[in-house]
Amino acid sequence: MNPKTGIAFDVPAAKSTEEIARADSNSWVYGAYTQQEKADIDADAVESYTTKSGITDSVGTAWSTGVKKSGKCDSDGKSTVVGFKNADGDFAFWWFHGAKGASGEVPDATVKKILSTVRLYTDPSGS
């Protein structure tokens, strides 16, 4: 855990899908967009979510505001992380991170549509 930001950089001993969704959504925004900056990272409350395939999981979203834009590619960022248990009962996650407020930003509705398709891997050979 970074004492300056309160952001966990990894969650190897996660105890819940909620913990993964919160910590990792913040970490992706910090790592990809804010690092060394004093930009704010905000987050929505972690929500329970069920995918189309029936996985009940936890979804966390975070975003930055105030990132210093010193180059044409610099922007605020956003992240969505879904924490769930895989077929073996281990914690797993799916994530999206991208620019926020920039031309070509992936709309939140598109991210939610994609995350609704998260499903557990099954071995196609049946073994």
mmCIF file of C-alpha atoms in Angstrom:
data_model
loop_
_atom_site.group_PDB
_atom_site.id
_atom_site.type_symbol
_atom_site.label_atom_id
_atom_site.label_comp_id
_atom_site.label_asym_id
_atom_site.label_seq_id
_atom_site.Cartn_x
_atom_site.Cartn_y
_atom_site.Cartn_z
ATOM 1 C CA MET A 1 0.000 0.000 0.000
ATOM 2 C CA ASN A 2 1.289 3.437 -0.932
ATOM 3 C CA PRO A 3 1.085 5.565 2.259
ATOM 4 C CA LYS A 4 0.756 8.796 0.229
ATOM 5 C CA THR A 5 -2.212 7.699 -1.852
ATOM 6 C CA GLY A 6 -3.711 4.831 0.159
ATOM 7 C CA ILE A 7 -3.766 2.759 -3.027
ATOM 8 C CA ALA A 8 -2.897 -0.925 -2.936
ATOM 9 C CA PHE A 9 -0.721 -1.966 -5.868
ATOM 10 C CA ASP A 10 -1.477 -5.652 -5.706
ATOM 11 C CA VAL A 11 -3.932 -7.825 -3.848
ATOM 12 C CA PRO A 12 -2.236 -11.216 -3.625
ATOM 13 C CA ALA A 13 -4.100 -12.110 -0.467
ATOM 14 C CA ALA A 14 -7.505 -10.703 -1.400
ATOM 15 C CA LYS A 15 -10.244 -11.822 0.922
ATOM 16 C CA SER A 16 -13.186 -10.752 -1.256
ATOM 17 C CA THR A 17 -14.220 -9.791 -4.746
ATOM 18 C CA GLU A 18 -15.123 -6.360 -3.350
ATOM 19 C CA GLU A 19 -11.526 -5.844 -2.209
ATOM 20 C CA ILE A 20 -10.228 -6.693 -5.681
ATOM 21 C CA ALA A 21 -12.737 -4.406 -7.424
ATOM 22 C CA ARG A 22 -11.891 -1.416 -5.209
ATOM 23 C CA ALA A 23 -8.122 -1.752 -4.910
ATOM 24 C CA ASP A 24 -7.447 -2.691 -8.513
ATOM 25 C CA SER A 25 -9.699 -0.037 -10.093
ATOM 26 C CA ASN A 26 -7.834 2.630 -8.111
ATOM 27 C CA SER A 27 -4.458 1.078 -8.922
ATOM 28 C CA TRP A 28 -5.051 1.052 -12.692
ATOM 29 C CA VAL A 29 -5.924 4.760 -12.691
ATOM 30 C CA TYR A 30 -2.934 5.566 -10.501
ATOM 31 C CA GLY A 31 -0.500 3.432 -12.499
ATOM 32 C CA ALA A 32 -1.651 4.416 -15.969
ATOM 33 C CA TYR A 33 -2.599 8.068 -15.503
ATOM 34 C CA THR A 34 -1.725 9.865 -12.283
ATOM 35 C CA GLN A 35 1.564 8.515 -10.827
ATOM 36 C CA GLN A 36 3.767 11.359 -9.568
ATOM 37 C CA GLU A 37 0.834 13.775 -10.032
ATOM 38 C CA LYS A 38 -1.355 15.300 -7.391
ATOM 39 C CA ALA A 39 -4.450 14.492 -9.443
ATOM 40 C CA ASP A 40 -7.426 13.205 -7.550
ATOM 41 C CA ILE A 41 -8.642 9.652 -7.893
ATOM 42 C CA ASP A 42 -12.350 9.267 -7.230
ATOM 43 C CA ALA A 43 -14.359 6.080 -7.111
ATOM 44 C CA ASP A 44 -17.944 4.886 -7.048
ATOM 45 C CA ALA A 45 -19.069 2.416 -4.405
ATOM 46 C CA VAL A 46 -18.334 -1.192 -5.340
ATOM 47 C CA GLU A 47 -21.480 -2.838 -6.654
ATOM 48 C CA SER A 48 -22.611 -6.438 -6.903
ATOM 49 C CA TYR A 49 -23.159 -7.473 -10.507
ATOM 50 C CA THR A 50 -24.263 -10.615 -12.328
ATOM 51 C CA THR A 51 -22.975 -11.287 -15.845
ATOM 52 C CA LYS A 52 -25.069 -12.775 -18.640
ATOM 53 C CA SER A 53 -23.434 -16.152 -17.933
ATOM 54 C CA GLY A 54 -24.516 -16.002 -14.272
ATOM 55 C CA ILE A 55 -21.266 -15.047 -12.523
ATOM 56 C CA THR A 56 -22.027 -12.927 -9.480
ATOM 57 C CA ASP A 57 -19.147 -10.572 -8.961
ATOM 58 C CA SER A 58 -18.140 -7.136 -7.706
ATOM 59 C CA VAL A 59 -17.556 -4.124 -9.950
ATOM 60 C CA GLY A 60 -15.442 -1.133 -9.005
ATOM 61 C CA THR A 61 -14.931 2.029 -11.044
ATOM 62 C CA ALA A 62 -12.400 4.798 -10.504
ATOM 63 C CA TRP A 63 -11.305 7.885 -12.440
ATOM 64 C CA SER A 64 -8.843 10.716 -12.179
ATOM 65 C CA THR A 65 -9.351 14.449 -12.381
ATOM 66 C CA GLY A 66 -6.687 17.090 -12.761
ATOM 67 C CA VAL A 67 -3.924 15.118 -14.476
ATOM 68 C CA LYS A 68 -1.271 17.523 -15.757
ATOM 69 C CA LYS A 69 -1.527 17.558 -19.534
ATOM 70 C CA SER A 70 1.965 18.276 -20.799
ATOM 71 C CA GLY A 71 1.600 16.369 -24.077
ATOM 72 C CA LYS A 72 -1.149 15.809 -26.599
ATOM 73 C CA CYS A 73 -1.698 12.236 -25.396
ATOM 74 C CA ASP A 74 -1.980 13.081 -21.680
ATOM 75 C CA SER A 75 -5.454 12.787 -20.185
ATOM 76 C CA ASP A 76 -7.405 11.860 -17.132
ATOM 77 C CA GLY A 77 -8.131 8.157 -16.932
ATOM 78 C CA LYS A 78 -10.777 5.727 -15.823
ATOM 79 C CA SER A 79 -10.873 2.091 -14.841
ATOM 80 C CA THR A 80 -13.464 -0.611 -14.297
ATOM 81 C CA VAL A 81 -12.486 -3.832 -12.500
ATOM 82 C CA VAL A 82 -14.648 -6.907 -12.001
ATOM 83 C CA GLY A 83 -13.560 -9.212 -9.180
ATOM 84 C CA PHE A 84 -14.932 -12.753 -9.182
ATOM 85 C CA LYS A 85 -14.096 -16.342 -8.305
ATOM 86 C CA ASN A 86 -12.951 -18.539 -11.167
ATOM 87 C CA ALA A 87 -13.957 -22.156 -11.801
ATOM 88 C CA ASP A 88 -11.308 -23.325 -9.303
ATOM 89 C CA GLY A 89 -12.661 -21.000 -6.576
ATOM 90 C CA ASP A 90 -9.660 -18.660 -6.805
ATOM 91 C CA PHE A 91 -10.030 -14.907 -7.005
ATOM 92 C CA ALA A 92 -9.721 -13.490 -10.504
ATOM 93 C CA PHE A 93 -10.453 -10.206 -12.224
ATOM 94 C CA TRP A 94 -11.179 -8.558 -15.541
ATOM 95 C CA TRP A 95 -10.299 -4.934 -16.095
ATOM 96 C CA PHE A 96 -10.611 -2.057 -18.491
ATOM 97 C CA HIS A 97 -8.676 1.176 -18.292
ATOM 98 C CA GLY A 98 -8.718 4.035 -20.735
ATOM 99 C CA ALA A 99 -8.679 7.763 -21.271
ATOM 100 C CA LYS A 100 -11.386 9.921 -19.708
ATOM 101 C CA GLY A 101 -12.561 13.130 -21.319
ATOM 102 C CA ALA A 102 -10.481 12.602 -24.453
ATOM 103 C CA SER A 103 -11.465 12.294 -28.084
ATOM 104 C CA GLY A 104 -12.256 8.656 -28.762
ATOM 105 C CA GLU A 105 -13.018 7.840 -25.124
ATOM 106 C CA VAL A 106 -14.663 4.415 -24.789
ATOM 107 C CA PRO A 107 -18.149 5.150 -23.424
ATOM 108 C CA ASP A 108 -19.049 3.675 -20.023
ATOM 109 C CA ALA A 109 -22.037 1.928 -21.663
ATOM 110 C CA THR A 110 -19.633 0.053 -23.960
ATOM 111 C CA VAL A 111 -17.443 -1.007 -21.016
ATOM 112 C CA LYS A 112 -20.531 -2.306 -19.170
ATOM 113 C CA LYS A 113 -21.672 -4.179 -22.283
ATOM 114 C CA ILE A 114 -18.273 -5.884 -22.528
ATOM 115 C CA LEU A 115 -18.085 -6.751 -18.815
ATOM 116 C CA SER A 116 -21.540 -8.336 -19.041
ATOM 117 C CA THR A 117 -19.941 -11.022 -21.258
ATOM 118 C CA VAL A 118 -17.345 -12.145 -18.676
ATOM 119 C CA ARG A 119 -17.656 -15.888 -18.212
ATOM 120 C CA LEU A 120 -15.689 -18.706 -16.664
ATOM 121 C CA TYR A 121 -13.239 -20.620 -18.807
ATOM 122 C CA THR A 122 -14.064 -24.232 -19.423
ATOM 123 C CA ASP A 123 -11.680 -26.655 -21.083
ATOM 124 C CA PRO A 124 -13.172 -27.369 -24.502
ATOM 125 C CA SER A 125 -11.718 -30.895 -24.506
ATOM 126 C CA GLY A 126 -13.728 -31.780 -21.420
ATOM 127 C CA SER A 127 -10.664 -33.049 -19.593
#
